[in-house]
Amino acid sequence: MPKTLRIGMIGYKFMGKAHSNGWRQVNRFFPDLPAEVELATICGRNAVAVEKARKALGWRKTETDWRKVVNDPAIDVIDINTPNDTHCEIAVAAAKAGKAILCEKPLARSVAEATKMVDAVKKAKVVNMVCHNYRRIPAVALAKQMIENGELGDRIYHYRARYAQEWLANPEFPLVWRLQKNIAGSGTHGDIDAHIIDLGRYLVGELKEVCGLMETFTKQRPLWEEGTAPPQPTKDGRKGKVTVDDTVTWIGRFKNGAIANLEATRFAWGRKNNITFEINGDKGSLFFDFEDMNRLKYFSVNDADHRRGFTDIIVTDRLAHPYVGNWWPPGHIIGYEHTFVNTIADFVRAVASGKSVHPTFADGLLNEKVLAAVETSARERKWVAV
Ligand code: SOE
């Protein structure tokens, strides 16, 4: 009789919606899982809004006080999808209550908070994971397999990655929480640079030293009518100071000698959610573009001279490629939402077996250390060791 994992989800907006879909679909598309999940409690401060989300997203009951969910003996897993300023407090309490924890990225606002979270889950010996969903795009997981199989050779020369969005390029976009340092911890850096840092750690290795530049293009924005979505400015027309970065670009050295070159911005008109990376090794290269997320481009020096070029792998072969066997026949491509189902499937497997699953909170802490080193470097205009 498979175990039942009763989920308590804190937060119900964009990530709450993506995770709810993951919890609802995971047993349907991963029938071999050793546990069945139950969407037990969805939690948010606004009772009316969270009841609406409960109905829409398929949860059994609502709660407005996250402490009650964390301390509910009828809850086995806490899924944290709140703004960054509450990740630490909720995770530490959930660990003390013996719950397994899935936490949205970035793990925290700072290295100090992330360290507290790692200490808490280690002490409580609870399964813990940071939801960096892009690791479980089949094409990205295939890239990992190919690198590990030596298909780029023995040595990686370059990890070149960019994460570009446009949603803040309008200076009239209100001062939402992602633009407030006391809530978010940082701006573009912790929000989306964190993703391509995680992919670099997953695909290439640990960073040794970094040198970065950060800029805030729009210093003042209309105040946000809290809770409005899409975000609306307050009627009084008042403005507030943007206290985070709008863009970050940095170079670095990995411990294995590879060179990092990353850029993240939310000011790139035309780029909706554009993640690209290229990895160059001594025997070949890989290129990935999230806007074409079912494909992976691969160049091998082993191809005959007259027909050398990037092959275009459509990553949908049920037997040859990771995760796709749980979805559709070859060529029937998948999307953004499937990356959360794939992630939650691996998390459920880990919780049911008591085993660890990457990226763990310790991975999240290493990510925070890279974020902090780049911030220090940008502030002090010098190279900084991670
Ligand atoms: C906003 O930049 C955001 O929602 C990020 O917070 C997510 O992590 C990213 O996947 C999509 O964009």
mmCIF file of C-alpha atoms and ligand atoms in Angstrom:
data_model
loop_
_atom_site.group_PDB
_atom_site.id
_atom_site.type_symbol
_atom_site.label_atom_id
_atom_site.label_comp_id
_atom_site.label_asym_id
_atom_site.label_seq_id
_atom_site.Cartn_x
_atom_site.Cartn_y
_atom_site.Cartn_z
ATOM 1 C CA MET A 1 0.000 0.000 0.000
ATOM 2 C CA PRO A 2 1.841 3.184 -1.096
ATOM 3 C CA LYS A 3 2.382 5.835 1.559
ATOM 4 C CA THR A 4 0.291 8.977 1.457
ATOM 5 C CA LEU A 5 2.113 12.288 1.627
ATOM 6 C CA ARG A 6 -0.150 15.086 2.808
ATOM 7 C CA ILE A 7 1.036 18.409 1.454
ATOM 8 C CA GLY A 8 0.752 21.808 3.114
ATOM 9 C CA MET A 9 1.535 24.592 0.629
ATOM 10 C CA ILE A 10 2.333 28.097 1.875
ATOM 11 C CA GLY A 11 1.761 30.655 -0.867
ATOM 12 C CA TYR A 12 -0.698 30.389 -3.754
ATOM 13 C CA LYS A 13 0.256 32.867 -6.472
ATOM 14 C CA PHE A 14 2.408 32.080 -9.581
ATOM 15 C CA MET A 15 4.587 29.401 -7.962
ATOM 16 C CA GLY A 16 1.660 28.140 -5.900
ATOM 17 C CA LYS A 17 -0.209 27.554 -9.156
ATOM 18 C CA ALA A 18 2.780 25.831 -10.816
ATOM 19 C CA HIS A 19 3.442 23.624 -7.778
ATOM 20 C CA SER A 20 -0.273 22.752 -7.369
ATOM 21 C CA ASN A 21 -0.280 21.469 -10.941
ATOM 22 C CA GLY A 22 2.812 19.415 -10.068
ATOM 23 C CA TRP A 23 1.208 17.913 -6.954
ATOM 24 C CA ARG A 24 -2.046 17.167 -8.854
ATOM 25 C CA GLN A 25 -0.348 15.512 -11.847
ATOM 26 C CA VAL A 26 2.582 13.692 -10.279
ATOM 27 C CA ASN A 27 0.861 10.390 -9.403
ATOM 28 C CA ARG A 28 -0.982 10.377 -12.749
ATOM 29 C CA PHE A 29 2.160 10.667 -14.867
ATOM 30 C CA PHE A 30 4.619 8.934 -12.512
ATOM 31 C CA PRO A 31 2.450 5.939 -11.471
ATOM 32 C CA ASP A 32 5.504 4.078 -10.135
ATOM 33 C CA LEU A 33 6.027 6.571 -7.310
ATOM 34 C CA PRO A 34 6.223 4.897 -3.867
ATOM 35 C CA ALA A 35 3.802 7.437 -2.394
ATOM 36 C CA GLU A 36 0.554 9.155 -3.301
ATOM 37 C CA VAL A 37 0.268 12.851 -2.615
ATOM 38 C CA GLU A 38 -2.778 14.537 -1.174
ATOM 39 C CA LEU A 39 -3.311 18.264 -1.692
ATOM 40 C CA ALA A 40 -4.303 18.796 1.928
ATOM 41 C CA THR A 41 -3.896 22.486 2.886
ATOM 42 C CA ILE A 42 -3.230 25.663 0.940
ATOM 43 C CA CYS A 43 -2.215 28.672 3.015
ATOM 44 C CA GLY A 44 -2.230 32.413 2.435
ATOM 45 C CA ARG A 45 -2.835 35.569 4.453
ATOM 46 C CA ASN A 46 -5.907 36.682 2.509
ATOM 47 C CA ALA A 47 -8.785 34.292 3.360
ATOM 48 C CA VAL A 48 -10.923 35.256 0.370
ATOM 49 C CA ALA A 49 -8.082 34.956 -2.145
ATOM 50 C CA VAL A 50 -6.772 31.679 -0.743
ATOM 51 C CA GLU A 51 -10.267 30.132 -0.767
ATOM 52 C CA LYS A 52 -10.552 31.102 -4.445
ATOM 53 C CA ALA A 53 -7.141 29.500 -5.051
ATOM 54 C CA ARG A 54 -8.180 26.387 -3.116
ATOM 55 C CA LYS A 55 -11.137 25.809 -5.442
ATOM 56 C CA ALA A 56 -9.169 26.584 -8.601
ATOM 57 C CA LEU A 57 -6.077 24.550 -7.699
ATOM 58 C CA GLY A 58 -7.724 21.513 -6.074
ATOM 59 C CA TRP A 59 -6.767 21.688 -2.396
ATOM 60 C CA ARG A 60 -8.873 20.234 0.411
ATOM 61 C CA LYS A 61 -8.753 23.060 2.917
ATOM 62 C CA THR A 62 -7.382 26.537 3.515
ATOM 63 C CA GLU A 63 -5.443 28.131 6.329
ATOM 64 C CA THR A 64 -4.371 31.762 6.855
ATOM 65 C CA ASP A 65 -1.723 31.098 9.531
ATOM 66 C CA TRP A 66 1.272 29.163 8.175
ATOM 67 C CA ARG A 67 2.294 28.128 11.705
ATOM 68 C CA LYS A 68 -0.872 26.043 12.015
ATOM 69 C CA VAL A 69 -0.008 24.207 8.765
ATOM 70 C CA VAL A 70 3.610 23.632 9.816
ATOM 71 C CA ASN A 71 2.521 22.261 13.201
ATOM 72 C CA ASP A 72 -0.398 20.192 11.888
ATOM 73 C CA PRO A 73 0.353 16.514 12.685
ATOM 74 C CA ALA A 74 -1.770 15.595 9.647
ATOM 75 C CA ILE A 75 0.736 17.281 7.290
ATOM 76 C CA ASP A 76 3.867 15.476 6.066
ATOM 77 C CA VAL A 77 5.390 17.971 3.597
ATOM 78 C CA ILE A 78 5.662 21.765 3.603
ATOM 79 C CA ASP A 79 5.938 23.438 0.200
ATOM 80 C CA ILE A 80 7.152 27.055 0.505
ATOM 81 C CA ASN A 81 6.047 29.399 -2.285
ATOM 82 C CA THR A 82 6.069 32.715 -0.427
ATOM 83 C CA PRO A 83 8.137 35.855 -1.016
ATOM 84 C CA ASN A 84 11.796 35.389 -0.067
ATOM 85 C CA ASP A 85 11.604 37.150 3.338
ATOM 86 C CA THR A 86 9.596 34.288 4.890
ATOM 87 C CA HIS A 87 11.463 31.278 3.474
ATOM 88 C CA CYS A 88 13.828 31.001 6.450
ATOM 89 C CA GLU A 89 11.296 31.343 9.273
ATOM 90 C CA ILE A 90 8.866 28.883 7.683
ATOM 91 C CA ALA A 91 11.558 26.317 6.779
ATOM 92 C CA VAL A 92 13.177 26.383 10.229
ATOM 93 C CA ALA A 93 9.779 25.864 11.875
ATOM 94 C CA ALA A 94 8.861 23.111 9.391
ATOM 95 C CA ALA A 95 12.145 21.289 10.046
ATOM 96 C CA LYS A 96 11.560 21.497 13.812
ATOM 97 C CA ALA A 97 8.105 19.999 13.175
ATOM 98 C CA GLY A 98 9.743 17.104 11.293
ATOM 99 C CA LYS A 99 8.298 17.969 7.880
ATOM 100 C CA ALA A 100 9.980 17.333 4.549
ATOM 101 C CA ILE A 101 10.433 20.683 2.785
ATOM 102 C CA LEU A 102 10.305 21.874 -0.809
ATOM 103 C CA CYS A 103 11.251 25.558 -1.035
ATOM 104 C CA GLU A 104 11.094 27.851 -4.081
ATOM 105 C CA LYS A 105 14.274 29.565 -5.196
ATOM 106 C CA PRO A 106 16.148 31.504 -4.082
ATOM 107 C CA LEU A 107 16.515 29.569 -0.861
ATOM 108 C CA ALA A 108 16.757 32.766 1.169
ATOM 109 C CA ARG A 109 17.663 36.473 1.106
ATOM 110 C CA SER A 110 21.196 35.906 2.380
ATOM 111 C CA VAL A 111 23.929 33.407 3.245
ATOM 112 C CA ALA A 112 23.067 33.853 6.925
ATOM 113 C CA GLU A 113 19.437 32.864 6.416
ATOM 114 C CA ALA A 114 20.377 29.968 4.122
ATOM 115 C CA THR A 115 22.850 28.705 6.733
ATOM 116 C CA LYS A 116 20.109 28.685 9.389
ATOM 117 C CA MET A 117 17.898 26.667 7.027
ATOM 118 C CA VAL A 118 20.631 24.125 6.278
ATOM 119 C CA ASP A 119 21.400 23.727 9.989
ATOM 120 C CA ALA A 120 17.698 23.204 10.763
ATOM 121 C CA VAL A 121 17.108 20.493 8.140
ATOM 122 C CA LYS A 122 20.367 18.732 9.020
ATOM 123 C CA LYS A 123 19.452 18.697 12.718
ATOM 124 C CA ALA A 124 15.926 17.482 11.984
ATOM 125 C CA LYS A 125 17.134 14.995 9.358
ATOM 126 C CA VAL A 126 14.273 15.913 7.021
ATOM 127 C CA VAL A 127 14.357 15.628 3.227
ATOM 128 C CA ASN A 128 14.811 19.081 1.710
ATOM 129 C CA MET A 129 14.933 20.493 -1.809
ATOM 130 C CA VAL A 130 15.130 23.885 -3.544
ATOM 131 C CA CYS A 131 12.782 24.050 -6.531
ATOM 132 C CA HIS A 132 15.175 24.962 -9.324
ATOM 133 C CA ASN A 133 12.750 23.538 -11.878
ATOM 134 C CA TYR A 134 14.955 24.127 -14.952
ATOM 135 C CA ARG A 135 17.315 21.258 -13.972
ATOM 136 C CA ARG A 136 14.513 18.848 -14.867
ATOM 137 C CA ILE A 137 13.878 20.077 -18.411
ATOM 138 C CA PRO A 138 14.638 16.847 -20.305
ATOM 139 C CA ALA A 139 17.123 18.657 -22.590
ATOM 140 C CA VAL A 140 18.999 20.020 -19.562
ATOM 141 C CA ALA A 141 19.028 16.628 -17.834
ATOM 142 C CA LEU A 142 20.312 15.139 -21.123
ATOM 143 C CA ALA A 143 23.074 17.770 -21.216
ATOM 144 C CA LYS A 144 24.091 16.655 -17.733
ATOM 145 C CA GLN A 145 24.210 12.999 -18.833
ATOM 146 C CA MET A 146 26.238 13.839 -21.941
ATOM 147 C CA ILE A 147 28.791 15.880 -19.984
ATOM 148 C CA GLU A 148 29.082 13.113 -17.384
ATOM 149 C CA ASN A 149 29.569 10.559 -20.197
ATOM 150 C CA GLY A 150 32.495 12.643 -21.471
ATOM 151 C CA GLU A 151 30.771 13.629 -24.735
ATOM 152 C CA LEU A 152 32.238 17.142 -24.423
ATOM 153 C CA GLY A 153 35.632 15.666 -23.553
ATOM 154 C CA ASP A 154 37.598 15.717 -20.297
ATOM 155 C CA ARG A 155 37.790 19.480 -19.937
ATOM 156 C CA ILE A 156 35.132 22.195 -19.929
ATOM 157 C CA TYR A 157 36.441 25.548 -21.157
ATOM 158 C CA HIS A 158 33.305 27.769 -21.000
ATOM 159 C CA TYR A 159 29.907 28.041 -19.307
ATOM 160 C CA ARG A 160 28.157 30.989 -20.945
ATOM 161 C CA ALA A 161 24.577 31.697 -19.755
ATOM 162 C CA ARG A 162 22.011 34.419 -20.015
ATOM 163 C CA TYR A 163 18.608 34.827 -18.417
ATOM 164 C CA ALA A 164 16.703 37.722 -19.991
ATOM 165 C CA GLN A 165 13.187 38.993 -19.315
ATOM 166 C CA GLU A 166 11.424 42.255 -20.204
ATOM 167 C CA TRP A 167 8.760 42.673 -17.499
ATOM 168 C CA LEU A 168 10.519 45.508 -15.635
ATOM 169 C CA ALA A 169 11.730 47.484 -18.666
ATOM 170 C CA ASN A 170 8.598 49.641 -18.301
ATOM 171 C CA PRO A 171 9.594 52.261 -15.691
ATOM 172 C CA GLU A 172 5.925 52.610 -14.698
ATOM 173 C CA PHE A 173 5.720 48.977 -13.529
ATOM 174 C CA PRO A 174 4.921 49.294 -9.806
ATOM 175 C CA LEU A 175 7.296 48.654 -6.929
ATOM 176 C CA VAL A 176 6.372 45.004 -6.287
ATOM 177 C CA TRP A 177 8.069 42.938 -3.586
ATOM 178 C CA ARG A 178 10.718 41.619 -6.027
ATOM 179 C CA LEU A 179 12.001 45.212 -6.215
ATOM 180 C CA GLN A 180 12.327 45.653 -2.453
ATOM 181 C CA LYS A 181 15.573 44.435 -0.880
ATOM 182 C CA ASN A 182 14.078 43.860 2.580
ATOM 183 C CA ILE A 183 11.650 41.319 1.059
ATOM 184 C CA ALA A 184 13.499 39.917 -1.954
ATOM 185 C CA GLY A 185 17.111 40.106 -0.753
ATOM 186 C CA SER A 186 18.213 41.196 -4.233
ATOM 187 C CA GLY A 187 16.576 41.898 -7.597
ATOM 188 C CA THR A 188 17.338 40.177 -10.869
ATOM 189 C CA HIS A 189 20.334 38.574 -9.201
ATOM 190 C CA GLY A 190 18.555 36.369 -6.656
ATOM 191 C CA ASP A 191 15.436 36.026 -8.790
ATOM 192 C CA ILE A 192 16.783 34.703 -12.100
ATOM 193 C CA ASP A 193 20.596 34.823 -11.980
ATOM 194 C CA ALA A 194 20.124 32.240 -9.210
ATOM 195 C CA HIS A 195 18.646 29.888 -11.819
ATOM 196 C CA ILE A 196 21.604 30.051 -14.225
ATOM 197 C CA ILE A 197 24.009 29.812 -11.288
ATOM 198 C CA ASP A 198 22.227 26.607 -10.261
ATOM 199 C CA LEU A 199 22.470 25.274 -13.835
ATOM 200 C CA GLY A 200 26.191 26.096 -13.856
ATOM 201 C CA ARG A 201 26.732 24.231 -10.581
ATOM 202 C CA TYR A 202 24.641 21.291 -11.891
ATOM 203 C CA LEU A 203 26.286 21.045 -15.325
ATOM 204 C CA VAL A 204 29.856 22.295 -14.795
ATOM 205 C CA GLY A 205 30.857 22.476 -11.112
ATOM 206 C CA GLU A 206 31.558 24.772 -8.168
ATOM 207 C CA LEU A 207 32.627 28.399 -8.573
ATOM 208 C CA LYS A 208 35.988 29.480 -7.158
ATOM 209 C CA GLU A 209 36.035 33.256 -7.738
ATOM 210 C CA VAL A 210 33.868 35.905 -9.420
ATOM 211 C CA CYS A 211 33.948 39.483 -10.684
ATOM 212 C CA GLY A 212 30.657 41.233 -11.273
ATOM 213 C CA LEU A 213 28.773 44.383 -12.169
ATOM 214 C CA MET A 214 25.251 45.292 -11.051
ATOM 215 C CA GLU A 215 23.073 48.217 -12.121
ATOM 216 C CA THR A 216 19.685 49.675 -11.202
ATOM 217 C CA PHE A 217 18.323 51.399 -14.297
ATOM 218 C CA THR A 218 15.041 52.665 -12.811
ATOM 219 C CA LYS A 219 15.643 54.192 -9.365
ATOM 220 C CA GLN A 220 12.030 55.147 -8.517
ATOM 221 C CA ARG A 221 8.747 53.425 -9.341
ATOM 222 C CA PRO A 222 5.043 54.014 -8.583
ATOM 223 C CA LEU A 223 4.073 52.343 -5.284
ATOM 224 C CA TRP A 224 2.258 49.026 -5.706
ATOM 225 C CA GLU A 225 -1.411 48.693 -4.704
ATOM 226 C CA GLU A 226 -0.571 45.617 -2.584
ATOM 227 C CA GLY A 227 -2.246 42.429 -3.797
ATOM 228 C CA THR A 228 -3.329 43.738 -7.209
ATOM 229 C CA ALA A 229 -2.460 41.381 -10.081
ATOM 230 C CA PRO A 230 -1.472 42.437 -12.658
ATOM 231 C CA PRO A 231 0.246 44.941 -10.297
ATOM 232 C CA GLN A 232 -1.449 48.390 -10.208
ATOM 233 C CA PRO A 233 0.005 51.650 -8.878
ATOM 234 C CA THR A 234 -1.559 53.265 -5.807
ATOM 235 C CA LYS A 235 -4.164 55.936 -6.617
ATOM 236 C CA ASP A 236 -2.178 58.662 -4.828
ATOM 237 C CA GLY A 237 0.537 58.484 -7.484
ATOM 238 C CA ARG A 238 3.311 58.270 -4.887
ATOM 239 C CA LYS A 239 6.663 56.762 -5.883
ATOM 240 C CA GLY A 240 9.151 54.638 -3.964
ATOM 241 C CA LYS A 241 12.854 53.842 -4.195
ATOM 242 C CA VAL A 242 13.960 50.672 -5.980
ATOM 243 C CA THR A 243 16.431 49.052 -3.566
ATOM 244 C CA VAL A 244 17.670 46.156 -5.708
ATOM 245 C CA ASP A 245 19.605 45.469 -8.914
ATOM 246 C CA ASP A 246 17.894 45.549 -12.308
ATOM 247 C CA THR A 247 20.688 43.718 -14.064
ATOM 248 C CA VAL A 248 23.814 41.750 -13.238
ATOM 249 C CA THR A 249 26.644 40.541 -15.416
ATOM 250 C CA TRP A 250 29.663 38.668 -14.178
ATOM 251 C CA ILE A 251 32.589 36.458 -15.021
ATOM 252 C CA GLY A 252 34.182 33.802 -12.913
ATOM 253 C CA ARG A 253 36.377 30.758 -12.610
ATOM 254 C CA PHE A 254 35.070 27.328 -11.694
ATOM 255 C CA LYS A 255 37.215 25.173 -9.418
ATOM 256 C CA ASN A 256 37.760 22.813 -12.378
ATOM 257 C CA GLY A 257 39.232 25.656 -14.460
ATOM 258 C CA ALA A 258 36.190 26.360 -16.648
ATOM 259 C CA ILE A 259 35.387 30.037 -17.246
ATOM 260 C CA ALA A 260 31.943 31.431 -16.356
ATOM 261 C CA ASN A 261 30.230 34.279 -18.183
ATOM 262 C CA LEU A 262 26.715 35.056 -16.945
ATOM 263 C CA GLU A 263 24.176 37.818 -17.439
ATOM 264 C CA ALA A 264 20.703 38.258 -15.978
ATOM 265 C CA THR A 265 18.301 41.101 -16.703
ATOM 266 C CA ARG A 266 14.603 41.929 -16.502
ATOM 267 C CA PHE A 267 15.103 44.903 -18.895
ATOM 268 C CA ALA A 268 15.483 43.091 -22.212
ATOM 269 C CA TRP A 269 12.482 44.087 -24.347
ATOM 270 C CA GLY A 270 11.468 41.153 -26.522
ATOM 271 C CA ARG A 271 12.799 38.532 -24.145
ATOM 272 C CA LYS A 272 9.851 37.044 -22.225
ATOM 273 C CA ASN A 273 11.634 34.304 -20.274
ATOM 274 C CA ASN A 274 14.760 33.636 -22.272
ATOM 275 C CA ILE A 275 17.288 31.273 -20.766
ATOM 276 C CA THR A 276 20.213 30.243 -22.966
ATOM 277 C CA PHE A 277 23.462 28.518 -22.165
ATOM 278 C CA GLU A 278 26.394 27.195 -24.164
ATOM 279 C CA ILE A 279 29.041 24.874 -22.791
ATOM 280 C CA ASN A 280 32.303 24.366 -24.694
ATOM 281 C CA GLY A 281 34.555 21.393 -23.929
ATOM 282 C CA ASP A 282 37.695 20.014 -25.527
ATOM 283 C CA LYS A 283 35.687 17.551 -27.650
ATOM 284 C CA GLY A 284 32.533 19.514 -28.384
ATOM 285 C CA SER A 285 29.807 21.931 -27.362
ATOM 286 C CA LEU A 286 26.226 22.038 -26.154
ATOM 287 C CA PHE A 287 23.733 24.863 -26.669
ATOM 288 C CA PHE A 288 20.277 25.205 -25.046
ATOM 289 C CA ASP A 289 17.536 27.836 -25.464
ATOM 290 C CA PHE A 290 14.477 27.678 -23.177
ATOM 291 C CA GLU A 291 12.346 29.254 -25.925
ATOM 292 C CA ASP A 292 12.988 25.963 -27.769
ATOM 293 C CA MET A 293 13.080 23.865 -24.601
ATOM 294 C CA ASN A 294 12.583 20.427 -26.205
ATOM 295 C CA ARG A 295 15.798 20.689 -28.218
ATOM 296 C CA LEU A 296 19.499 20.458 -27.404
ATOM 297 C CA LYS A 297 22.181 21.457 -29.920
ATOM 298 C CA TYR A 298 25.352 19.335 -29.877
ATOM 299 C CA PHE A 299 28.648 19.701 -31.736
ATOM 300 C CA SER A 300 31.212 16.897 -31.673
ATOM 301 C CA VAL A 301 34.765 16.984 -32.958
ATOM 302 C CA ASN A 302 34.341 13.278 -33.625
ATOM 303 C CA ASP A 303 32.081 13.963 -36.606
ATOM 304 C CA ALA A 304 33.732 13.665 -40.008
ATOM 305 C CA ASP A 305 35.206 16.960 -41.224
ATOM 306 C CA HIS A 306 32.915 17.333 -44.226
ATOM 307 C CA ARG A 307 29.750 17.110 -42.147
ATOM 308 C CA ARG A 308 30.712 18.710 -38.855
ATOM 309 C CA GLY A 309 28.071 20.953 -37.326
ATOM 310 C CA PHE A 310 25.618 21.338 -34.456
ATOM 311 C CA THR A 311 23.191 18.456 -34.445
ATOM 312 C CA ASP A 312 19.707 19.390 -33.308
ATOM 313 C CA ILE A 313 18.488 16.758 -30.859
ATOM 314 C CA ILE A 314 14.736 16.800 -30.226
ATOM 315 C CA VAL A 315 14.687 15.482 -26.665
ATOM 316 C CA THR A 316 11.500 13.436 -26.727
ATOM 317 C CA ASP A 317 12.677 9.839 -27.086
ATOM 318 C CA ARG A 318 11.006 7.802 -24.354
ATOM 319 C CA LEU A 319 13.910 5.386 -23.939
ATOM 320 C CA ALA A 320 16.914 7.573 -24.665
ATOM 321 C CA HIS A 321 15.981 10.748 -22.803
ATOM 322 C CA PRO A 322 15.273 11.539 -19.138
ATOM 323 C CA TYR A 323 11.704 12.181 -17.879
ATOM 324 C CA VAL A 324 10.042 12.044 -21.328
ATOM 325 C CA GLY A 325 9.022 8.402 -20.846
ATOM 326 C CA ASN A 326 6.480 9.681 -18.333
ATOM 327 C CA TRP A 327 4.885 12.010 -20.879
ATOM 328 C CA TRP A 328 4.119 11.567 -24.569
ATOM 329 C CA PRO A 329 5.361 9.694 -27.679
ATOM 330 C CA PRO A 330 8.395 11.111 -29.546
ATOM 331 C CA GLY A 331 7.887 14.613 -30.940
ATOM 332 C CA HIS A 332 4.888 15.405 -28.712
ATOM 333 C CA ILE A 333 6.773 18.127 -26.884
ATOM 334 C CA ILE A 334 6.319 19.254 -23.272
ATOM 335 C CA GLY A 335 6.323 22.659 -21.599
ATOM 336 C CA TYR A 336 7.208 24.812 -18.595
ATOM 337 C CA GLU A 337 4.614 23.197 -16.323
ATOM 338 C CA HIS A 338 6.075 19.708 -16.847
ATOM 339 C CA THR A 339 9.376 20.766 -15.268
ATOM 340 C CA PHE A 340 7.555 21.179 -11.943
ATOM 341 C CA VAL A 341 5.930 17.747 -12.238
ATOM 342 C CA ASN A 342 9.347 16.187 -13.002
ATOM 343 C CA THR A 343 10.862 18.035 -10.024
ATOM 344 C CA ILE A 344 8.074 17.025 -7.640
ATOM 345 C CA ALA A 345 8.296 13.393 -8.800
ATOM 346 C CA ASP A 346 11.963 13.252 -7.772
ATOM 347 C CA PHE A 347 11.125 15.019 -4.501
ATOM 348 C CA VAL A 348 8.306 12.552 -3.689
ATOM 349 C CA ARG A 349 10.626 9.614 -4.430
ATOM 350 C CA ALA A 350 13.196 11.070 -2.053
ATOM 351 C CA VAL A 351 10.697 11.755 0.730
ATOM 352 C CA ALA A 352 9.211 8.255 0.463
ATOM 353 C CA SER A 353 12.678 6.681 0.646
ATOM 354 C CA GLY A 354 14.189 9.189 3.092
ATOM 355 C CA LYS A 355 16.985 9.827 0.604
ATOM 356 C CA SER A 356 18.496 13.172 -0.412
ATOM 357 C CA VAL A 357 17.487 14.875 -3.682
ATOM 358 C CA HIS A 358 19.362 17.689 -5.453
ATOM 359 C CA PRO A 359 19.278 20.598 -5.333
ATOM 360 C CA THR A 360 19.169 20.361 -1.541
ATOM 361 C CA PHE A 361 19.185 23.298 0.880
ATOM 362 C CA ALA A 362 22.986 22.812 0.979
ATOM 363 C CA ASP A 363 22.955 23.456 -2.791
ATOM 364 C CA GLY A 364 20.802 26.500 -2.096
ATOM 365 C CA LEU A 365 23.385 27.745 0.411
ATOM 366 C CA LEU A 366 26.192 27.324 -2.136
ATOM 367 C CA ASN A 367 24.041 29.285 -4.592
ATOM 368 C CA GLU A 368 23.614 32.054 -2.001
ATOM 369 C CA LYS A 369 27.411 32.131 -1.523
ATOM 370 C CA VAL A 370 27.897 32.754 -5.251
ATOM 371 C CA LEU A 371 25.174 35.433 -5.194
ATOM 372 C CA ALA A 372 26.840 37.129 -2.210
ATOM 373 C CA ALA A 373 30.319 36.990 -3.768
ATOM 374 C CA VAL A 374 29.068 38.624 -6.976
ATOM 375 C CA GLU A 375 27.295 41.354 -4.949
ATOM 376 C CA THR A 376 30.482 42.034 -2.941
ATOM 377 C CA SER A 377 32.516 42.107 -6.129
ATOM 378 C CA ALA A 378 30.142 44.564 -7.801
ATOM 379 C CA ARG A 379 30.081 46.802 -4.714
ATOM 380 C CA GLU A 380 33.838 46.758 -4.129
ATOM 381 C CA ARG A 381 34.811 46.553 -7.819
ATOM 382 C CA LYS A 382 37.210 43.651 -7.365
ATOM 383 C CA TRP A 383 37.517 39.872 -7.754
ATOM 384 C CA VAL A 384 36.005 37.947 -4.831
ATOM 385 C CA ALA A 385 36.539 34.323 -3.769
ATOM 386 C CA VAL A 386 33.311 32.337 -3.311
HETATM 387 C C1 SOE B 1 10.164 36.271 -12.229
HETATM 388 O O1 SOE B 1 11.336 36.747 -12.714
HETATM 389 C C2 SOE B 1 10.061 34.754 -12.392
HETATM 390 O O2 SOE B 1 8.775 34.410 -12.004
HETATM 391 C C3 SOE B 1 11.046 34.019 -11.490
HETATM 392 O O3 SOE B 1 10.805 34.316 -10.124
HETATM 393 C C4 SOE B 1 10.936 32.507 -11.734
HETATM 394 O O4 SOE B 1 11.850 31.795 -10.920
HETATM 395 C C5 SOE B 1 11.244 32.248 -13.203
HETATM 396 O O5 SOE B 1 11.189 30.854 -13.481
HETATM 397 C C6 SOE B 1 10.256 32.986 -14.079
HETATM 398 O O6 SOE B 1 10.305 34.414 -13.768
#
